[in-house]
Amino acid sequence: MKQATSVFYIAAAILVVLVGIGVLAPDKLESMTAYVQALLTDTFGWYYLIAVTAFVAICIYLLLSPLGRIKLGKQDDVPDYSRPTWIAMLFSAGVGIGLVFYGAYEPLNHYAVSAPTGDVGTDQAVRDSMQYTFFHWSIHAWAVYGLVAMSLAYFMFRKGQPALISSTLIPVLGRHTRGPIGKTIDIIAVLATVIGVATSLGFGAVQINGGLSYLFGIPSNIFTQFIIIIVVTFMFMASALSGLDKGMKLLSNVNMILAAALCAMVFIFGSTLFTLNLFTDTIGRYLQNFINMSFRISPVNPQNREWINTWTIFYWAWWISWSPFVGIFIARVSKGRTIREFVAYVLLAPSLISFIWFSVFGGSAIALERSGRAALSQLAPEETLFGMLANFPFGMALSILAIGLIAVFFVTSADSGTFVLGMMATGGSQNPNNVLKAVWGIMLTAMALVLLYSGGLQALQNMMIISAFPFSFIIMMMAVSLIRALNQDSQEMGPTKRRAPKKEATKAGSQI
């Protein structure tokens, strides 16, 4: 296939084997992934926590240090996209379907089904539910994405290297990045990306099916989900083939408009005052307990440890497995930003949006549950959002809007996924050909369907945690490599020059 490298053929062969096992022996695939997932979370849960917190520390260091003045590109490069469009694109790629799926479900679950630290249904459970939801979806997640994206953008646009994970490791691995070691790293990145994106597509299909089932009584089963994935596959293939500056740019802005509209309606029709108070209180609790949550592993409480494995470790694995895909995409659209600007916006802007989103949707769901107006905790996870919206004015219209938002997020996730996989499979080409993107689109669809068929949501989560483990070590090497290269660049640039006093500058200007 034109442009395709050995990375494509080896990764595709491994994925075909996985798909084949999932089709021919779904029970075997589910039991195998469950065993490995349990082994990793029980044995290496501490490692996931330390690793992701270290990524946060590195990002904060780069934000505050003199290295932040260095641009992701040449020092005279300017950004390709306006700041609002840039934020919309990175947000759509980095959060996507998960935000809609978990917006009402996760806070409600922590309050009414399985509390992080105490008894369910209590005031403490309300506070903990939002605090830990904020924790899972904000700075830690975006530090993982940001570190990978920063490394890629720096080596792509400042050093002229191809858009490959292996290219970011030249200061550490040297010539080995062009040999078997580099190929292996790129293959691991491709596999993590496919599994990460396929998991999100699976979540999207399940939730669209849940909405259709709740609203119209359409059966919730693998056949319906198959139809949904096939229909949306045609949609995202059309977008992917239209190019980054057309399809993806347009859909990212549509995403933000639809999400803002739905969020505003839920805020207005829901428990507005409760949402505002919960948002304010949780911001303070999140900041106050930031370090404690970052290292919480609960070594002497099996029940709390099980909760951490199910939620926190799962999320950290999700962000790690998504990071090559999100990182390459964000890097591709971040040329010309300084490291300081990049870190500030990538860590804080999506985090703030997530805070608002979860306060509105989670707060409204909890308020309905506490008041006894609706037993949302009795619904399936994929139906929670629609059960909540049914209690508001124009509930049917809001639910249809939510299904549309999920579909668009589905398209943008798959669209950017095929684009990134095309780049990784063509030696880092920033404009992969359409045939290759189409092949990856089919592969993503097949993997999502197989994971759903072999074990539903649990199989998706199992595969996510497994794929993230090896890539976490690669991110660590990327961090070391980036700091080493930035320090060398900073020395070559010399110390930061102080600006002349305003009066002297004006005087000099008048003399000229």
Short mmCIF file of C-alpha atoms in Angstrom, two decimals:
data_model
loop_
_atom_site.label_atom_id
_atom_site.label_comp_id
_atom_site.label_asym_id
_atom_site.label_seq_id
_atom_site.Cartn_x
_atom_site.Cartn_y
_atom_site.Cartn_z
CA MET A 1 0.00 0.00 0.00
CA LYS A 2 1.35 3.42 -0.98
CA GLN A 3 3.18 5.24 1.84
CA ALA A 4 2.57 2.44 4.38
CA THR A 5 5.58 1.32 6.41
CA SER A 6 6.36 -1.92 8.24
CA VAL A 7 4.74 -0.39 11.36
CA PHE A 8 1.39 -0.50 9.56
CA TYR A 9 1.70 -4.11 8.43
CA ILE A 10 2.91 -5.50 11.77
CA ALA A 11 0.36 -3.55 13.84
CA ALA A 12 -2.45 -4.46 11.43
CA ALA A 13 -1.49 -8.14 11.60
CA ILE A 14 -1.61 -8.11 15.42
CA LEU A 15 -5.00 -6.38 15.36
CA VAL A 16 -6.38 -8.87 12.83
CA VAL A 17 -5.36 -11.70 15.18
CA LEU A 18 -7.12 -9.97 18.10
CA VAL A 19 -10.23 -9.41 16.02
CA GLY A 20 -10.16 -13.04 14.90
CA ILE A 21 -9.93 -14.29 18.49
CA GLY A 22 -12.78 -11.98 19.47
CA VAL A 23 -15.00 -13.32 16.70
CA LEU A 24 -14.14 -17.01 17.02
CA ALA A 25 -13.65 -17.24 20.80
CA PRO A 26 -15.22 -14.18 22.48
CA ASP A 27 -15.36 -15.85 25.91
CA LYS A 28 -11.68 -16.68 25.70
CA LEU A 29 -10.79 -13.08 24.82
CA GLU A 30 -12.92 -11.72 27.68
CA SER A 31 -11.46 -14.09 30.29
CA MET A 32 -7.91 -13.51 29.09
CA THR A 33 -8.20 -9.72 29.19
CA ALA A 34 -9.94 -9.84 32.59
CA TYR A 35 -7.09 -11.89 34.06
CA VAL A 36 -4.36 -9.59 32.75
CA GLN A 37 -6.32 -6.48 33.77
CA ALA A 38 -6.74 -7.75 37.34
CA LEU A 39 -3.05 -8.64 37.53
CA LEU A 40 -1.99 -5.17 36.39
CA THR A 41 -4.34 -3.17 38.61
CA ASP A 42 -3.60 -5.25 41.73
CA THR A 43 0.16 -5.38 41.20
CA PHE A 44 0.91 -2.06 39.53
CA GLY A 45 -1.85 0.27 40.74
CA TRP A 46 0.74 2.21 42.74
CA TYR A 47 2.82 2.61 39.60
CA TYR A 48 -0.03 4.14 37.58
CA LEU A 49 -0.63 6.71 40.33
CA ILE A 50 3.03 7.70 40.66
CA ALA A 51 3.59 7.81 36.90
CA VAL A 52 0.62 10.06 36.09
CA THR A 53 1.37 12.38 39.02
CA ALA A 54 4.96 12.63 37.78
CA PHE A 55 3.62 13.72 34.39
CA VAL A 56 1.68 16.50 36.15
CA ALA A 57 4.84 17.64 37.97
CA ILE A 58 6.83 17.74 34.73
CA CYS A 59 4.18 19.85 32.99
CA ILE A 60 4.08 22.31 35.89
CA TYR A 61 7.88 22.53 35.82
CA LEU A 62 7.84 23.36 32.10
CA LEU A 63 5.08 25.93 32.67
CA LEU A 64 7.06 27.80 35.33
CA SER A 65 10.64 27.36 34.16
CA PRO A 66 12.50 29.54 31.61
CA LEU A 67 12.08 26.65 29.15
CA GLY A 68 8.49 27.82 28.71
CA ARG A 69 9.60 30.60 26.36
CA ILE A 70 10.62 28.08 23.69
CA LYS A 71 8.13 27.67 20.86
CA LEU A 72 6.72 24.47 19.43
CA GLY A 73 8.25 25.40 16.13
CA LYS A 74 10.71 28.06 15.05
CA GLN A 75 10.75 31.15 17.25
CA ASP A 76 9.10 33.23 14.50
CA ASP A 77 6.34 30.68 13.71
CA VAL A 78 2.74 31.76 14.32
CA PRO A 79 -0.19 29.45 15.19
CA ASP A 80 -2.19 27.94 12.35
CA TYR A 81 -5.54 28.22 14.19
CA SER A 82 -7.23 30.84 16.31
CA ARG A 83 -7.21 30.15 20.03
CA PRO A 84 -10.96 29.31 20.28
CA THR A 85 -10.74 26.88 17.35
CA TRP A 86 -7.55 25.38 18.78
CA ILE A 87 -9.19 24.80 22.17
CA ALA A 88 -12.27 23.31 20.48
CA MET A 89 -10.15 20.89 18.44
CA LEU A 90 -8.03 19.68 21.34
CA PHE A 91 -11.08 19.36 23.57
CA SER A 92 -13.04 17.38 20.98
CA ALA A 93 -10.15 15.00 20.42
CA GLY A 94 -9.13 14.68 24.07
CA VAL A 95 -12.47 14.19 25.81
CA GLY A 96 -15.12 13.33 23.26
CA ILE A 97 -17.70 10.67 23.96
CA GLY A 98 -16.53 9.95 27.48
CA LEU A 99 -17.66 13.35 28.73
CA VAL A 100 -21.23 12.72 27.60
CA PHE A 101 -21.26 9.09 28.74
CA TYR A 102 -19.96 9.83 32.23
CA GLY A 103 -21.32 13.38 32.71
CA ALA A 104 -24.33 12.36 34.78
CA TYR A 105 -23.44 8.73 35.43
CA GLU A 106 -20.11 9.00 37.25
CA PRO A 107 -21.06 11.56 39.95
CA LEU A 108 -24.38 9.77 40.48
CA ASN A 109 -22.64 6.40 40.79
CA HIS A 110 -20.15 7.76 43.35
CA TYR A 111 -23.08 9.19 45.34
CA ALA A 112 -25.70 6.44 45.16
CA VAL A 113 -23.99 3.18 44.13
CA SER A 114 -20.31 3.06 45.14
CA ALA A 115 -18.90 5.96 47.16
CA PRO A 116 -15.13 6.67 47.05
CA THR A 117 -14.57 6.91 50.82
CA GLY A 118 -17.81 6.55 52.80
CA ASP A 119 -21.40 5.39 52.82
CA VAL A 120 -23.56 5.95 49.74
CA GLY A 121 -26.45 8.40 49.86
CA THR A 122 -24.84 10.67 52.47
CA ASP A 123 -23.81 14.33 52.32
CA GLN A 124 -20.19 13.17 52.40
CA ALA A 125 -20.89 10.98 49.36
CA VAL A 126 -22.19 14.05 47.50
CA ARG A 127 -18.99 15.96 48.21
CA ASP A 128 -16.72 13.02 47.42
CA SER A 129 -18.59 12.18 44.22
CA MET A 130 -17.87 15.53 42.61
CA GLN A 131 -14.37 15.86 44.07
CA TYR A 132 -13.20 12.58 42.58
CA THR A 133 -14.98 13.19 39.29
CA PHE A 134 -13.10 16.48 38.98
CA PHE A 135 -9.91 14.62 39.87
CA HIS A 136 -10.41 11.99 37.16
CA TRP A 137 -11.22 14.39 34.33
CA SER A 138 -8.98 17.40 34.77
CA ILE A 139 -5.31 18.20 35.28
CA HIS A 140 -3.98 14.64 35.56
CA ALA A 141 -5.67 13.59 32.34
CA TRP A 142 -4.48 16.61 30.41
CA ALA A 143 -0.95 16.35 31.78
CA VAL A 144 -0.70 12.93 30.11
CA TYR A 145 -2.01 14.31 26.82
CA GLY A 146 0.00 17.52 27.11
CA LEU A 147 3.33 15.85 27.74
CA VAL A 148 2.99 13.54 24.75
CA ALA A 149 1.67 16.34 22.51
CA MET A 150 4.39 18.76 23.59
CA SER A 151 7.13 16.26 22.86
CA LEU A 152 5.73 15.49 19.43
CA ALA A 153 5.12 19.11 18.47
CA TYR A 154 8.59 20.16 19.60
CA PHE A 155 10.41 17.48 17.61
CA MET A 156 8.09 17.83 14.60
CA PHE A 157 8.08 21.60 14.19
CA ARG A 158 11.32 22.72 15.82
CA LYS A 159 13.60 19.82 14.93
CA GLY A 160 11.95 18.76 11.66
CA GLN A 161 11.44 15.16 12.71
CA PRO A 162 8.60 12.98 11.37
CA ALA A 163 5.38 12.75 13.40
CA LEU A 164 6.29 9.51 15.17
CA ILE A 165 6.52 8.63 18.84
CA SER A 166 9.99 7.20 18.21
CA SER A 167 11.19 10.56 16.83
CA THR A 168 10.74 12.14 20.26
CA LEU A 169 13.28 9.73 21.78
CA ILE A 170 16.31 10.67 19.68
CA PRO A 171 18.09 12.43 22.60
CA VAL A 172 17.69 9.23 24.66
CA LEU A 173 17.97 6.40 22.11
CA GLY A 174 20.00 8.07 19.36
CA ARG A 175 20.34 6.02 16.16
CA HIS A 176 18.25 3.19 17.68
CA THR A 177 15.10 5.20 16.95
CA ARG A 178 15.54 4.31 13.28
CA GLY A 179 15.99 0.58 13.96
CA PRO A 180 13.97 -2.26 15.50
CA ILE A 181 13.64 -0.47 18.85
CA GLY A 182 12.08 2.58 17.24
CA LYS A 183 9.74 0.41 15.14
CA THR A 184 8.64 -1.50 18.24
CA ILE A 185 7.86 1.76 20.05
CA ASP A 186 5.78 2.99 17.11
CA ILE A 187 3.92 -0.34 16.92
CA ILE A 188 3.07 -0.15 20.63
CA ALA A 189 1.81 3.41 20.06
CA VAL A 190 -0.38 2.28 17.16
CA LEU A 191 -1.86 -0.61 19.14
CA ALA A 192 -2.56 1.63 22.16
CA THR A 193 -4.20 4.18 19.87
CA VAL A 194 -6.45 1.66 18.13
CA ILE A 195 -7.59 0.13 21.42
CA GLY A 196 -8.07 3.53 23.06
CA VAL A 197 -10.13 4.97 20.21
CA ALA A 198 -12.07 1.72 19.71
CA THR A 199 -13.00 1.77 23.40
CA SER A 200 -14.44 5.26 23.07
CA LEU A 201 -16.35 4.26 19.96
CA GLY A 202 -17.75 1.33 21.90
CA PHE A 203 -18.89 3.66 24.68
CA GLY A 204 -20.52 5.93 22.10
CA ALA A 205 -22.39 3.09 20.41
CA VAL A 206 -23.62 1.75 23.74
CA GLN A 207 -24.87 5.17 24.87
CA ILE A 208 -26.59 5.98 21.57
CA ASN A 209 -28.24 2.55 21.85
CA GLY A 210 -29.19 3.33 25.46
CA GLY A 211 -30.81 6.58 24.42
CA LEU A 212 -32.76 4.99 21.60
CA SER A 213 -33.83 2.19 23.93
CA TYR A 214 -34.94 4.56 26.69
CA LEU A 215 -36.78 6.91 24.34
CA PHE A 216 -38.21 4.60 21.69
CA GLY A 217 -37.94 1.06 23.06
CA ILE A 218 -35.37 -0.02 20.48
CA PRO A 219 -33.63 -3.20 21.74
CA SER A 220 -30.31 -2.65 23.50
CA ASN A 221 -28.09 -5.40 22.09
CA ILE A 222 -25.02 -6.06 20.00
CA PHE A 223 -27.03 -6.07 16.76
CA THR A 224 -28.35 -2.54 17.33
CA GLN A 225 -24.88 -1.38 18.35
CA PHE A 226 -23.49 -2.95 15.19
CA ILE A 227 -25.92 -0.93 13.06
CA ILE A 228 -25.08 2.27 14.98
CA ILE A 229 -21.35 1.79 14.51
CA ILE A 230 -21.74 1.05 10.79
CA VAL A 231 -23.87 4.17 10.22
CA VAL A 232 -21.49 6.41 12.16
CA THR A 233 -18.52 4.81 10.38
CA PHE A 234 -19.80 6.15 7.06
CA MET A 235 -20.17 9.58 8.68
CA PHE A 236 -16.65 9.75 10.08
CA MET A 237 -15.13 8.29 6.92
CA ALA A 238 -16.70 11.13 4.93
CA SER A 239 -15.28 13.63 7.41
CA ALA A 240 -11.83 11.99 7.47
CA LEU A 241 -11.56 11.96 3.69
CA SER A 242 -12.45 15.66 3.50
CA GLY A 243 -9.25 16.66 5.32
CA LEU A 244 -8.24 18.20 8.63
CA ASP A 245 -9.00 21.83 7.76
CA LYS A 246 -12.50 21.03 6.53
CA GLY A 247 -14.21 18.14 8.25
CA MET A 248 -12.41 18.06 11.60
CA LYS A 249 -12.26 21.84 12.05
CA LEU A 250 -15.98 22.21 11.26
CA LEU A 251 -17.08 19.29 13.44
CA SER A 252 -14.97 20.45 16.39
CA ASN A 253 -16.72 23.82 16.37
CA VAL A 254 -20.13 22.12 15.97
CA ASN A 255 -19.22 19.93 18.94
CA MET A 256 -18.59 22.90 21.18
CA ILE A 257 -21.83 24.61 20.10
CA LEU A 258 -23.97 21.50 20.70
CA ALA A 259 -22.24 20.77 24.02
CA ALA A 260 -22.66 24.36 25.19
CA ALA A 261 -26.35 24.36 24.20
CA LEU A 262 -27.10 21.10 26.01
CA CYS A 263 -25.14 22.17 29.09
CA ALA A 264 -26.95 25.53 29.22
CA MET A 265 -30.36 23.88 28.98
CA VAL A 266 -29.59 21.39 31.77
CA PHE A 267 -28.20 24.23 33.89
CA ILE A 268 -31.38 26.29 33.41
CA PHE A 269 -33.90 23.47 33.82
CA GLY A 270 -31.98 21.59 36.51
CA SER A 271 -31.05 22.48 40.08
CA THR A 272 -29.29 25.73 39.21
CA LEU A 273 -28.46 26.98 42.71
CA PHE A 274 -27.37 23.52 43.86
CA THR A 275 -25.11 23.26 40.79
CA LEU A 276 -23.45 26.62 41.48
CA ASN A 277 -22.88 25.80 45.14
CA LEU A 278 -21.57 22.32 44.30
CA PHE A 279 -19.22 23.71 41.65
CA THR A 280 -17.77 26.29 44.05
CA ASP A 281 -17.39 23.88 46.96
CA THR A 282 -15.84 21.14 44.83
CA ILE A 283 -13.22 23.44 43.29
CA GLY A 284 -11.97 24.18 46.80
CA ARG A 285 -12.03 20.55 47.91
CA TYR A 286 -10.30 19.43 44.72
CA LEU A 287 -7.45 21.92 45.19
CA GLN A 288 -7.19 21.21 48.91
CA ASN A 289 -6.94 17.42 48.44
CA PHE A 290 -5.05 17.40 45.15
CA ILE A 291 -1.87 15.71 46.45
CA ASN A 292 -3.70 13.25 48.71
CA MET A 293 -5.93 12.04 45.86
CA SER A 294 -2.94 11.78 43.53
CA PHE A 295 -1.30 9.11 45.69
CA ARG A 296 -4.35 7.45 47.27
CA ILE A 297 -3.99 3.65 46.89
CA SER A 298 -5.75 2.51 50.12
CA PRO A 299 -3.41 -0.38 51.08
CA VAL A 300 -5.40 -1.52 54.15
CA ASN A 301 -8.98 -1.14 52.93
CA PRO A 302 -9.89 -3.72 50.24
CA GLN A 303 -13.22 -2.06 49.48
CA ASN A 304 -11.67 1.34 48.83
CA ARG A 305 -8.85 -0.28 46.87
CA GLU A 306 -11.39 -2.02 44.65
CA TRP A 307 -13.02 1.35 44.00
CA ILE A 308 -9.65 2.87 43.07
CA ASN A 309 -8.93 0.00 40.68
CA THR A 310 -12.35 0.32 39.06
CA TRP A 311 -12.29 4.09 38.64
CA THR A 312 -8.97 5.90 39.12
CA ILE A 313 -6.66 3.22 37.68
CA PHE A 314 -9.08 2.69 34.79
CA TYR A 315 -9.06 6.40 34.01
CA TRP A 316 -5.28 6.73 34.22
CA ALA A 317 -4.99 3.79 31.83
CA TRP A 318 -7.59 5.37 29.53
CA TRP A 319 -5.68 8.65 29.32
CA ILE A 320 -2.37 6.85 28.74
CA SER A 321 -3.79 4.64 25.98
CA TRP A 322 -5.39 7.68 24.32
CA SER A 323 -2.24 9.80 24.64
CA PRO A 324 -0.46 8.80 21.40
CA PHE A 325 -3.63 9.51 19.42
CA VAL A 326 -4.59 12.72 21.24
CA GLY A 327 -0.95 13.76 21.54
CA ILE A 328 -0.21 13.52 17.83
CA PHE A 329 -3.45 15.29 16.94
CA ILE A 330 -2.93 18.13 19.43
CA ALA A 331 0.69 18.44 18.31
CA ARG A 332 -0.46 18.72 14.69
CA VAL A 333 -2.69 21.72 15.49
CA SER A 334 -0.38 23.44 18.02
CA LYS A 335 2.45 24.70 15.86
CA GLY A 336 3.63 28.17 16.85
CA ARG A 337 2.50 28.08 20.49
CA THR A 338 5.08 28.65 23.22
CA ILE A 339 5.50 25.83 25.70
CA ARG A 340 4.20 28.10 28.47
CA GLU A 341 1.06 28.97 26.53
CA PHE A 342 0.59 25.37 25.46
CA VAL A 343 0.83 23.93 28.97
CA ALA A 344 -1.35 26.64 30.50
CA TYR A 345 -4.18 26.21 28.03
CA VAL A 346 -3.96 22.42 27.63
CA LEU A 347 -4.02 21.85 31.40
CA LEU A 348 -6.49 24.52 32.44
CA ALA A 349 -8.98 25.24 29.63
CA PRO A 350 -10.32 21.67 29.16
CA SER A 351 -10.20 21.12 32.95
CA LEU A 352 -12.40 24.15 33.55
CA ILE A 353 -14.85 23.00 30.88
CA SER A 354 -14.95 19.56 32.53
CA PHE A 355 -15.56 21.14 35.95
CA ILE A 356 -18.55 23.04 34.59
CA TRP A 357 -19.90 20.05 32.66
CA PHE A 358 -19.79 17.60 35.56
CA SER A 359 -21.18 20.16 38.01
CA VAL A 360 -24.16 20.76 35.73
CA PHE A 361 -24.91 17.17 34.71
CA GLY A 362 -23.69 15.40 37.84
CA GLY A 363 -25.24 17.98 40.14
CA SER A 364 -28.61 17.73 38.37
CA ALA A 365 -28.57 13.91 38.51
CA ILE A 366 -27.67 13.87 42.20
CA ALA A 367 -30.34 16.47 43.00
CA LEU A 368 -33.01 14.37 41.28
CA GLU A 369 -31.87 11.24 43.10
CA ARG A 370 -31.74 12.95 46.52
CA SER A 371 -35.18 14.50 46.12
CA GLY A 372 -36.75 11.16 45.24
CA ARG A 373 -38.13 12.50 41.96
CA ALA A 374 -36.23 9.89 39.96
CA ALA A 375 -34.39 6.64 40.71
CA LEU A 376 -31.63 7.29 38.19
CA SER A 377 -29.20 4.98 39.97
CA GLN A 378 -31.41 2.03 39.00
CA LEU A 379 -30.88 2.67 35.29
CA ALA A 380 -28.14 1.18 33.14
CA PRO A 381 -25.08 3.46 32.85
CA GLU A 382 -25.85 4.31 29.22
CA GLU A 383 -29.44 5.33 30.11
CA THR A 384 -28.61 7.62 33.06
CA LEU A 385 -28.30 10.79 30.99
CA PHE A 386 -31.60 10.20 29.21
CA GLY A 387 -33.40 9.30 32.43
CA MET A 388 -32.25 12.62 33.86
CA LEU A 389 -33.28 14.64 30.80
CA ALA A 390 -36.75 13.03 30.87
CA ASN A 391 -37.44 14.98 34.09
CA PHE A 392 -36.86 18.37 32.45
CA PRO A 393 -39.09 20.47 30.20
CA PHE A 394 -38.57 19.57 26.54
CA GLY A 395 -37.02 16.29 27.73
CA MET A 396 -37.47 14.54 24.39
CA ALA A 397 -35.86 17.40 22.47
CA LEU A 398 -32.94 17.50 24.91
CA SER A 399 -32.45 13.75 24.60
CA ILE A 400 -32.39 13.96 20.80
CA LEU A 401 -29.87 16.80 21.08
CA ALA A 402 -27.76 14.61 23.39
CA ILE A 403 -27.84 11.72 20.89
CA GLY A 404 -26.75 14.14 18.18
CA LEU A 405 -23.90 15.39 20.37
CA ILE A 406 -22.74 11.82 21.05
CA ALA A 407 -22.84 11.07 17.32
CA VAL A 408 -20.75 14.15 16.49
CA PHE A 409 -18.26 13.32 19.25
CA PHE A 410 -18.17 9.79 17.82
CA VAL A 411 -17.33 11.18 14.40
CA THR A 412 -14.63 13.58 15.66
CA SER A 413 -12.96 10.89 17.78
CA ALA A 414 -12.90 8.41 14.91
CA ASP A 415 -11.99 11.09 12.37
CA SER A 416 -8.97 12.32 14.32
CA GLY A 417 -8.12 8.68 15.16
CA THR A 418 -7.91 7.63 11.52
CA PHE A 419 -5.89 10.76 10.70
CA VAL A 420 -3.39 10.09 13.48
CA LEU A 421 -3.10 6.37 12.69
CA GLY A 422 -2.48 7.29 9.07
CA MET A 423 0.37 9.55 10.16
CA MET A 424 1.89 6.86 12.39
CA ALA A 425 1.67 4.20 9.68
CA THR A 426 3.32 6.30 6.96
CA GLY A 427 6.53 7.23 8.74
CA GLY A 428 5.09 10.46 10.16
CA SER A 429 3.48 11.98 7.07
CA GLN A 430 1.38 14.98 8.12
CA ASN A 431 -1.07 14.32 5.28
CA PRO A 432 -1.65 10.55 5.03
CA ASN A 433 -3.49 9.28 1.98
CA ASN A 434 -7.21 8.56 2.05
CA VAL A 435 -6.92 4.83 1.35
CA LEU A 436 -4.85 4.30 4.48
CA LYS A 437 -7.25 6.38 6.57
CA ALA A 438 -10.12 4.29 5.26
CA VAL A 439 -8.31 1.07 6.24
CA TRP A 440 -7.78 2.38 9.76
CA GLY A 441 -11.42 3.43 9.94
CA ILE A 442 -12.48 -0.14 9.17
CA MET A 443 -9.99 -1.49 11.72
CA LEU A 444 -11.30 0.84 14.46
CA THR A 445 -14.86 -0.22 13.70
CA ALA A 446 -13.96 -3.93 13.78
CA MET A 447 -12.10 -3.62 17.07
CA ALA A 448 -14.95 -1.71 18.73
CA LEU A 449 -17.47 -4.33 17.61
CA VAL A 450 -15.30 -7.25 18.73
CA LEU A 451 -14.72 -5.79 22.18
CA LEU A 452 -18.44 -5.16 22.63
CA TYR A 453 -19.26 -8.64 21.37
CA SER A 454 -16.74 -10.37 23.62
CA GLY A 455 -17.67 -8.69 26.89
CA GLY A 456 -19.39 -5.33 26.56
CA LEU A 457 -18.18 -2.37 28.58
CA GLN A 458 -16.03 -4.52 30.87
CA ALA A 459 -14.06 -5.92 27.94
CA LEU A 460 -13.48 -2.36 26.72
CA GLN A 461 -12.09 -1.34 30.11
CA ASN A 462 -9.92 -4.44 30.41
CA MET A 463 -8.26 -3.94 27.05
CA MET A 464 -7.70 -0.26 27.83
CA ILE A 465 -5.74 -0.94 31.02
CA ILE A 466 -3.64 -3.62 29.33
CA SER A 467 -2.69 -1.44 26.35
CA ALA A 468 -1.73 1.49 28.57
CA PHE A 469 0.86 -0.33 30.66
CA PRO A 470 3.72 -0.61 28.14
CA PHE A 471 3.09 2.84 26.71
CA SER A 472 3.45 4.49 30.14
CA PHE A 473 7.17 3.64 30.09
CA ILE A 474 7.48 5.25 26.67
CA ILE A 475 5.93 8.48 27.99
CA MET A 476 8.53 8.54 30.75
CA MET A 477 11.31 8.30 28.19
CA MET A 478 9.63 11.04 26.15
CA ALA A 479 9.67 13.34 29.19
CA VAL A 480 13.39 12.77 29.79
CA SER A 481 14.12 13.27 26.09
CA LEU A 482 12.10 16.48 25.86
CA ILE A 483 13.70 18.11 28.91
CA ARG A 484 17.16 17.17 27.68
CA ALA A 485 16.51 18.72 24.26
CA LEU A 486 14.86 21.84 25.73
CA ASN A 487 17.79 22.49 28.05
CA GLN A 488 20.17 22.31 25.10
CA ASP A 489 17.95 24.69 23.11
CA SER A 490 17.72 27.09 26.02
CA GLN A 491 21.50 27.24 26.37
CA GLU A 492 21.87 27.98 22.66
CA MET A 493 19.26 30.76 22.87
CA GLY A 494 21.05 32.35 25.82
CA PRO A 495 19.48 34.05 28.81
CA THR A 496 16.14 35.81 28.45
CA LYS A 497 16.71 39.39 27.37
CA ARG A 498 15.05 42.01 29.48
CA ARG A 499 13.02 44.61 27.68
CA ALA A 500 14.28 48.18 27.69
CA PRO A 501 12.43 50.58 29.99
CA LYS A 502 9.43 52.16 28.35
CA LYS A 503 10.85 55.70 28.38
CA GLU A 504 14.11 54.66 26.78
CA ALA A 505 12.28 52.67 24.10
CA THR A 506 10.11 55.68 23.27
CA LYS A 507 13.14 57.95 23.13
CA ALA A 508 15.00 55.56 20.89
CA GLY A 509 11.97 55.33 18.65
CA SER A 510 11.76 59.13 18.29
CA GLN A 511 15.44 59.33 17.38
CA ILE A 512 14.89 56.83 14.59
#
